[in-house]
């Protein structure tokens, strides 16, 4: 093992942490560690012990984030800070690497600095961001939203189907449960926010590239589409007389796909659209559907592409509504603009990959990440590592310890480079 990156990161140690966290799951559906669940709390307790074991000072901040801090060598006040982090919560029946790899990468940096007794002129915060994955309250990136001052009373006041209020769940894991209307107080002292993540797509693996340097995180928008027709007996209502909400909805789904294909072909940047949730009422075998509710999700690196898609879809829905005699409404649920990654940090990451002899490429993220919110208040950047067949959010998700080690080495090398240039 004479590759340069092995001096910065240990694949065996990485594998051990992955395996330990993978075992903390709902037994009947691995790998499931939903935010606020007993499994999540158990994993967090274990992770805090790992933070403390490498000398980090631990705290849970007001947003419910677990933060382990390595103090700066200098006593400058306020201390400059660098954040490295990701998340350990998963989706239901998700994977062992989504989020977890990024937290491990931060720990690997601390291991290297400690083993080589290297002081650095800024504080290093290793962060497990609270609840990055979309949850039953319909909100993702809870911890990073709070750090960025974007976790509102409206979001925290939401209840799930069991009546659990989100603010109370945040309090139970050590956060305040209080809305954040401004960024964390020391945001001006943050010099960088860095995150390693599996790609969740196939480009790096297919092209044999070690490191993806993320160019941007797409703006994610969600819309509620409601189609209202008329119920009726499915055996007696003549076909020409029907106002079938489900048939009408099927035309909309088809148009979403066609317009998305056209938009992505015309736009050199990332664009996808998905109808990912459909509810039919009354959902009876002998009843013509009278209402369909759908959730449309858009992910775009270009706001003009998103807006053009929506204009085309609205025009198509007006025509479908006229032809099928059904009412169609499109209501916005949430909208977020694209989050470009910091160009200076991207250069640091690229230079570090080259110094370590690792191949690299710029790459747009198709998924949302905590760094999208952190980029609103501080310089932020991400690196992607290959994952097998591009699979993610499923038990088959896999990244090799060596791939994580390569990415961790790039992060550590970047920390050392920035440390050598001061930032105190």
Coordinates of C-alpha atoms in Angstrom, one line a residue:
X1 CA 0.0 0.0 0.0
X2 CA 2.3 2.8 -1.2
X3 CA -0.4 5.1 -2.6
X4 CA 0.0 8.6 -1.2
X5 CA -3.5 8.7 0.3
X6 CA -2.8 5.8 2.7
X7 CA -0.6 8.1 4.9
X8 CA -3.7 10.2 5.6
X9 CA -6.4 7.7 6.1
X10 CA -6.9 4.1 7.2
X11 CA -9.3 1.9 5.2
X12 CA -9.4 -0.8 8.0
X13 CA -10.4 1.8 10.6
X14 CA -13.0 3.2 8.2
X15 CA -14.6 -0.2 7.6
X16 CA -14.8 -0.8 11.3
X17 CA -16.8 2.3 11.9
X18 CA -19.1 1.6 8.9
X19 CA -19.8 -1.9 10.2
X20 CA -20.4 -0.7 13.7
X21 CA -23.0 1.9 12.6
X22 CA -24.6 -0.5 10.2
X23 CA -25.4 -2.8 13.1
X24 CA -27.4 0.0 14.7
X25 CA -30.6 -0.5 12.7
X26 CA -34.2 -1.7 12.8
X27 CA -33.5 -5.4 12.6
X28 CA -36.4 -6.2 10.3
X29 CA -35.4 -3.6 7.6
X30 CA -31.8 -2.8 7.4
X31 CA -30.4 -0.3 7.1
X32 CA -32.9 1.9 8.9
X33 CA -31.9 4.6 11.4
X34 CA -34.6 7.3 11.3
X35 CA -34.0 10.6 12.9
X36 CA -35.1 10.7 16.6
X37 CA -35.6 6.9 16.7
X38 CA -34.1 4.7 19.4
X39 CA -31.6 3.4 16.9
X40 CA -30.6 7.0 16.0
X41 CA -30.1 7.9 19.6
X42 CA -28.0 4.8 20.2
X43 CA -25.8 5.6 17.2
X44 CA -25.3 9.1 18.4
X45 CA -24.3 8.1 21.8
X46 CA -21.7 5.7 20.3
X47 CA -20.5 8.4 17.9
X48 CA -20.0 10.9 20.7
X49 CA -17.8 8.4 22.5
X50 CA -15.7 8.2 19.3
X51 CA -15.5 12.0 19.2
X52 CA -14.4 12.1 22.8
X53 CA -12.0 9.2 22.2
X54 CA -9.9 11.3 19.8
X55 CA -9.9 14.3 22.2
X56 CA -12.8 16.4 20.7
X57 CA -14.9 18.6 23.0
X58 CA -18.5 17.6 22.4
X59 CA -21.7 19.5 22.6
X60 CA -25.2 19.4 21.2
X61 CA -26.0 22.8 19.8
X62 CA -29.4 24.5 19.7
X63 CA -30.2 22.9 16.4
X64 CA -29.6 19.4 17.8
X65 CA -26.3 18.9 15.9
X66 CA -23.6 16.8 17.5
X67 CA -20.4 18.8 17.3
X68 CA -16.9 17.7 18.3
X69 CA -14.3 20.5 18.4
X70 CA -10.5 20.3 18.1
X71 CA -9.2 23.6 19.5
X72 CA -7.0 25.9 17.5
X73 CA -3.3 26.2 18.3
X74 CA -3.5 30.0 18.6
X75 CA -5.7 31.9 21.0
X76 CA -7.1 34.4 18.5
X77 CA -10.6 35.6 19.6
X78 CA -12.9 34.8 18.0
X79 CA -11.3 31.7 16.8
X80 CA -11.5 30.9 13.1
X81 CA -13.4 27.7 12.4
X82 CA -13.6 25.0 9.8
X83 CA -16.5 22.5 9.7
X84 CA -16.3 19.0 8.4
X85 CA -19.5 16.9 8.6
X86 CA -22.4 15.0 7.3
X87 CA -25.1 12.9 9.0
X88 CA -25.8 9.5 10.4
X89 CA -29.6 9.3 10.0
X90 CA -30.9 7.2 7.1
X91 CA -34.0 6.8 5.0
X92 CA -36.1 3.7 5.7
X93 CA -34.3 0.6 4.3
X94 CA -31.5 2.8 3.2
X95 CA -27.8 2.3 3.0
X96 CA -24.7 2.1 5.1
X97 CA -22.7 5.0 3.5
X98 CA -25.0 7.9 2.7
X99 CA -24.0 10.5 5.2
X100 CA -22.0 8.1 7.4
X101 CA -19.0 8.3 5.1
X102 CA -18.8 12.0 5.5
X103 CA -18.8 11.8 9.3
X104 CA -16.1 9.1 9.2
X105 CA -14.0 11.4 6.9
X106 CA -14.0 14.1 9.5
X107 CA -12.8 11.6 12.2
X108 CA -10.1 10.4 9.8
X109 CA -8.8 14.0 9.6
X110 CA -8.6 14.2 13.4
X111 CA -6.8 10.8 13.6
X112 CA -4.1 12.1 11.2
X113 CA -3.6 15.4 13.0
X114 CA -3.4 13.6 16.4
X115 CA -1.1 10.8 15.3
X116 CA 1.3 13.3 13.8
X117 CA 0.9 15.9 16.6
X118 CA 0.0 18.7 14.1
X119 CA -1.4 21.9 15.5
X120 CA -3.5 24.1 13.2
X121 CA -4.4 27.8 13.6
X122 CA -8.2 27.3 13.5
X123 CA -10.7 25.2 15.3
X124 CA -12.0 22.1 13.6
X125 CA -15.6 21.1 14.1
X126 CA -16.6 17.6 13.2
X127 CA -20.4 17.7 12.9
X128 CA -23.2 15.1 12.7
X129 CA -25.9 17.3 11.3
X130 CA -29.4 16.5 12.7
X131 CA -31.9 14.9 10.4
X132 CA -30.5 15.4 6.9
X133 CA -32.9 13.0 5.3
X134 CA -36.5 13.9 4.5
X135 CA -38.7 12.8 7.4
X136 CA -42.3 12.3 8.4
X137 CA -42.6 16.1 9.1
X138 CA -41.7 16.8 5.5
X139 CA -38.5 18.6 6.3
X140 CA -34.9 17.7 5.5
X141 CA -31.6 19.1 6.8
X142 CA -32.9 20.1 10.2
X143 CA -29.6 20.8 11.8
X144 CA -28.0 22.7 8.9
X145 CA -31.2 24.7 8.4
X146 CA -30.9 25.7 12.1
X147 CA -27.2 26.7 11.8
X148 CA -28.1 28.8 8.7
X149 CA -31.0 30.5 10.5
X150 CA -33.6 28.8 8.3
X151 CA -35.5 26.6 10.7
X152 CA -38.8 28.4 11.2
X153 CA -41.6 28.2 13.7
X154 CA -43.8 26.9 11.0
X155 CA -41.5 23.9 10.3
X156 CA -40.9 23.2 14.0
X157 CA -44.6 23.3 14.7
X158 CA -45.4 20.5 12.3
X159 CA -46.9 17.3 13.7
X160 CA -46.6 13.8 12.3
X161 CA -49.5 11.3 12.1
X162 CA -48.9 10.2 15.7
X163 CA -49.2 13.8 16.9
X164 CA -45.5 14.3 17.6
X165 CA -44.4 17.9 17.3
X166 CA -41.1 18.4 15.6
X167 CA -39.9 21.0 18.1
X168 CA -40.3 18.5 20.9
X169 CA -38.4 15.8 19.1
X170 CA -35.5 18.3 18.6
X171 CA -35.6 19.0 22.4
X172 CA -35.4 15.3 23.2
X173 CA -32.0 15.0 21.4
X174 CA -30.6 18.0 23.2
X175 CA -31.5 20.9 20.9
X176 CA -33.6 23.9 21.9
X177 CA -36.6 23.2 19.8
X178 CA -36.7 27.0 19.2
X179 CA -36.8 28.5 15.7
X180 CA -33.6 30.0 14.2
X181 CA -34.2 33.2 12.4
X182 CA -30.5 34.1 12.0
X183 CA -27.3 32.2 11.4
X184 CA -25.2 30.9 14.3
X185 CA -23.6 33.8 16.0
X186 CA -20.0 33.0 15.0
X187 CA -20.9 32.4 11.3
X188 CA -18.5 35.2 10.2
X189 CA -15.6 33.2 11.7
X190 CA -16.3 30.1 9.6
X191 CA -13.6 29.8 6.9
X192 CA -14.9 26.6 5.3
X193 CA -17.6 23.9 5.5
X194 CA -16.6 20.7 3.9
X195 CA -18.4 17.4 3.3
X196 CA -17.6 14.1 1.7
X197 CA -20.4 12.0 0.3
X198 CA -21.0 9.1 -2.0
X199 CA -22.0 10.2 -5.4
X200 CA -25.4 8.5 -5.5
X201 CA -25.0 8.2 -9.3
X202 CA -22.8 6.4 -11.8
X203 CA -20.5 8.9 -13.4
X204 CA -17.4 8.5 -11.2
X205 CA -17.6 4.7 -11.3
X206 CA -18.2 4.5 -15.0
X207 CA -15.4 6.8 -15.9
X208 CA -13.0 5.5 -13.3
X209 CA -12.6 8.8 -11.5
X210 CA -11.5 8.9 -7.8
X211 CA -12.8 12.2 -6.7
X212 CA -15.8 14.4 -7.8
X213 CA -15.4 18.0 -6.9
X214 CA -19.0 19.3 -6.6
X215 CA -19.8 22.4 -8.6
X216 CA -23.3 23.0 -7.2
X217 CA -26.2 21.6 -5.3
X218 CA -29.5 21.9 -7.2
X219 CA -32.4 24.0 -6.2
X220 CA -35.0 21.6 -4.9
X221 CA -38.7 22.6 -5.4
X222 CA -41.8 20.7 -4.6
X223 CA -45.4 21.3 -5.7
X224 CA -48.7 19.8 -4.7
X225 CA -50.8 19.0 -7.8
X226 CA -54.5 18.4 -7.1
X227 CA -56.9 17.0 -9.7
X228 CA -60.6 17.2 -9.0
X229 CA -63.2 15.3 -11.1
X230 CA -66.4 13.6 -10.2
X231 CA -67.0 10.3 -8.5
X232 CA -69.5 7.8 -10.0
X233 CA -70.4 4.2 -10.4
X234 CA -67.7 2.6 -12.5
X235 CA -70.2 0.2 -14.0
X236 CA -73.0 2.6 -15.0
X237 CA -71.4 5.9 -15.9
X238 CA -70.9 6.1 -19.7
X239 CA -67.3 6.6 -20.8
X240 CA -67.9 10.0 -22.5
X241 CA -69.7 11.3 -19.4
X242 CA -66.8 10.6 -17.0
X243 CA -64.6 13.2 -15.1
X244 CA -62.0 10.7 -14.1
X245 CA -59.4 12.4 -11.9
X246 CA -56.9 9.5 -12.2
X247 CA -57.0 9.4 -16.0
X248 CA -56.4 13.2 -15.9
X249 CA -53.5 12.8 -13.5
X250 CA -52.0 10.1 -15.7
X251 CA -51.8 12.7 -18.6
X252 CA -50.0 15.1 -16.2
X253 CA -47.5 12.5 -15.1
X254 CA -46.7 11.8 -18.8
X255 CA -46.3 15.5 -19.5
X256 CA -43.9 15.9 -16.6
X257 CA -41.7 13.2 -18.0
X258 CA -41.8 14.6 -21.6
X259 CA -41.1 18.2 -20.5
X260 CA -38.3 17.0 -18.2
X261 CA -36.7 15.1 -21.0
X262 CA -36.8 18.2 -23.2
X263 CA -35.5 20.5 -20.5
X264 CA -32.6 18.3 -19.5
X265 CA -31.6 17.9 -23.2
X266 CA -31.6 21.6 -23.8
X267 CA -29.9 22.5 -20.5
X268 CA -26.3 21.5 -20.0
X269 CA -26.8 21.6 -16.3
X270 CA -28.6 19.2 -14.0
X271 CA -32.4 19.0 -14.3
X272 CA -34.8 16.3 -13.2
X273 CA -38.5 16.1 -12.4
X274 CA -40.4 13.4 -10.6
X275 CA -44.0 12.7 -9.5
X276 CA -43.1 10.6 -6.5
X277 CA -46.3 10.4 -4.5
X278 CA -49.9 9.9 -5.6
X279 CA -53.0 9.5 -3.5
X280 CA -56.3 8.5 -5.1
X281 CA -59.8 9.2 -3.6
X282 CA -62.0 7.4 -2.9
X283 CA -59.7 4.6 -4.1
X284 CA -62.5 2.0 -4.6
X285 CA -62.5 -0.7 -7.1
X286 CA -66.0 0.2 -8.3
X287 CA -65.8 4.0 -8.0
X288 CA -64.5 6.5 -10.6
X289 CA -61.7 8.4 -8.8
X290 CA -62.9 11.9 -7.9
X291 CA -59.7 13.4 -6.7
X292 CA -55.9 12.7 -7.1
X293 CA -53.2 14.4 -5.0
X294 CA -49.7 14.3 -6.3
X295 CA -46.3 15.7 -5.2
X296 CA -44.0 17.0 -8.0
X297 CA -40.4 17.3 -7.2
X298 CA -38.0 19.4 -9.3
X299 CA -34.2 19.5 -9.0
X300 CA -32.4 22.1 -11.2
X301 CA -29.0 23.7 -11.4
X302 CA -30.6 26.5 -13.4
X303 CA -33.6 28.5 -12.2
X304 CA -34.5 29.5 -15.7
X305 CA -34.8 25.9 -16.7
X306 CA -37.0 25.3 -13.7
X307 CA -39.2 28.3 -14.5
X308 CA -39.5 27.3 -18.2
X309 CA -40.5 23.8 -17.2
X310 CA -43.2 25.0 -14.9
X311 CA -44.6 27.4 -17.6
X312 CA -44.8 24.6 -20.1
X313 CA -46.4 22.3 -17.5
X314 CA -49.0 24.9 -16.5
X315 CA -50.0 25.4 -20.1
X316 CA -50.3 21.7 -20.7
X317 CA -52.4 21.3 -17.5
X318 CA -54.8 24.0 -18.7
X319 CA -55.4 22.1 -22.0
X320 CA -55.7 18.7 -20.1
X321 CA -58.2 20.3 -17.7
X322 CA -60.3 21.6 -20.7
X323 CA -60.3 18.2 -22.5
X324 CA -61.0 16.0 -19.4
X325 CA -63.4 18.5 -17.6
X326 CA -61.4 18.2 -14.4
X327 CA -60.0 21.0 -12.3
X328 CA -56.2 21.0 -11.9
X329 CA -54.4 23.1 -9.2
X330 CA -50.6 23.4 -8.8
X331 CA -49.6 24.9 -5.4
X332 CA -45.9 25.4 -4.3
X333 CA -44.8 23.6 -1.2
X334 CA -41.2 24.6 -1.0
X335 CA -38.6 26.2 -3.2
X336 CA -34.9 26.5 -2.8
X337 CA -32.4 28.1 -5.2
X338 CA -29.3 26.4 -6.5
X339 CA -26.4 26.5 -4.1
X340 CA -23.1 27.0 -5.9
X341 CA -20.0 25.6 -4.1
X342 CA -17.2 28.0 -3.2
X343 CA -14.7 28.4 -6.1
X344 CA -11.7 28.8 -3.8
X345 CA -12.5 25.7 -1.8
X346 CA -13.1 23.8 -5.0
X347 CA -9.6 24.8 -6.1
X348 CA -8.1 23.6 -2.8
X349 CA -9.9 20.2 -3.1
X350 CA -8.8 19.8 -6.8
X351 CA -5.2 20.7 -5.9
X352 CA -5.2 18.2 -3.0
X353 CA -6.5 15.4 -5.3
X354 CA -3.7 16.2 -7.8
X355 CA -1.1 16.2 -5.0
X356 CA -2.2 12.8 -3.9
X357 CA -2.2 11.4 -7.4
X358 CA -6.0 11.0 -7.6
X359 CA -8.1 11.5 -10.7
X360 CA -10.8 14.1 -10.3
X361 CA -13.6 15.9 -12.2
X362 CA -16.1 18.6 -11.6
X363 CA -19.6 17.2 -11.0
X364 CA -23.1 18.6 -10.2
X365 CA -25.0 17.1 -7.3
X366 CA -28.4 15.7 -8.1
X367 CA -29.3 15.4 -4.5
X368 CA -29.7 17.9 -1.7
X369 CA -27.1 18.1 1.1
X370 CA -26.5 20.0 4.3
X371 CA -23.8 22.0 2.5
X372 CA -26.6 23.7 0.4
X373 CA -27.8 25.4 3.6
X374 CA -24.3 26.0 5.0
X375 CA -23.3 27.7 1.8
X376 CA -25.8 30.5 2.6
X377 CA -23.7 31.6 5.6
X378 CA -20.1 30.5 4.8
X379 CA -17.8 29.1 2.1
X380 CA -18.9 25.5 1.4
X381 CA -17.7 22.7 -0.8
X382 CA -18.2 19.0 -1.3
X383 CA -16.4 16.0 -2.7
X384 CA -18.1 12.9 -4.1
X385 CA -16.6 9.4 -4.1
X386 CA -17.8 6.5 -6.3
X387 CA -20.5 4.2 -5.2
X388 CA -21.3 0.8 -6.7
X389 CA -23.7 1.0 -9.7
X390 CA -24.7 4.5 -8.5
X391 CA -27.1 2.9 -6.0
X392 CA -28.2 4.8 -2.9
X393 CA -31.1 5.0 -0.5
X394 CA -31.3 1.2 -0.7
X395 CA -29.6 -1.7 1.2
X396 CA -27.5 -2.4 -1.9
X397 CA -25.7 1.0 -1.5
X398 CA -21.9 0.4 -1.3
X399 CA -18.7 2.3 -1.3
X400 CA -15.3 0.7 -0.7
X401 CA -13.2 1.6 2.4
X402 CA -10.5 2.6 0.0
X403 CA -12.8 5.0 -1.9
X404 CA -13.7 6.7 1.4
X405 CA -10.0 6.7 2.4
X406 CA -9.1 8.5 -0.8
X407 CA -11.8 11.2 -0.2
X408 CA -10.8 11.5 3.4
X409 CA -7.2 12.0 2.4
X410 CA -8.3 14.9 0.1
X411 CA -10.1 16.5 3.0
X412 CA -7.1 16.2 5.3
X413 CA -4.7 17.5 2.7
X414 CA -7.0 20.5 2.2
X415 CA -7.1 21.2 5.9
X416 CA -3.3 21.0 6.1
X417 CA -2.9 23.3 3.1
X418 CA -5.3 25.9 4.5
X419 CA -3.6 25.6 7.9
X420 CA -0.2 26.3 6.3
X421 CA -1.6 29.6 5.0
X422 CA -2.7 30.8 8.3
X423 CA -6.4 31.6 8.6
X424 CA -5.9 32.8 12.2

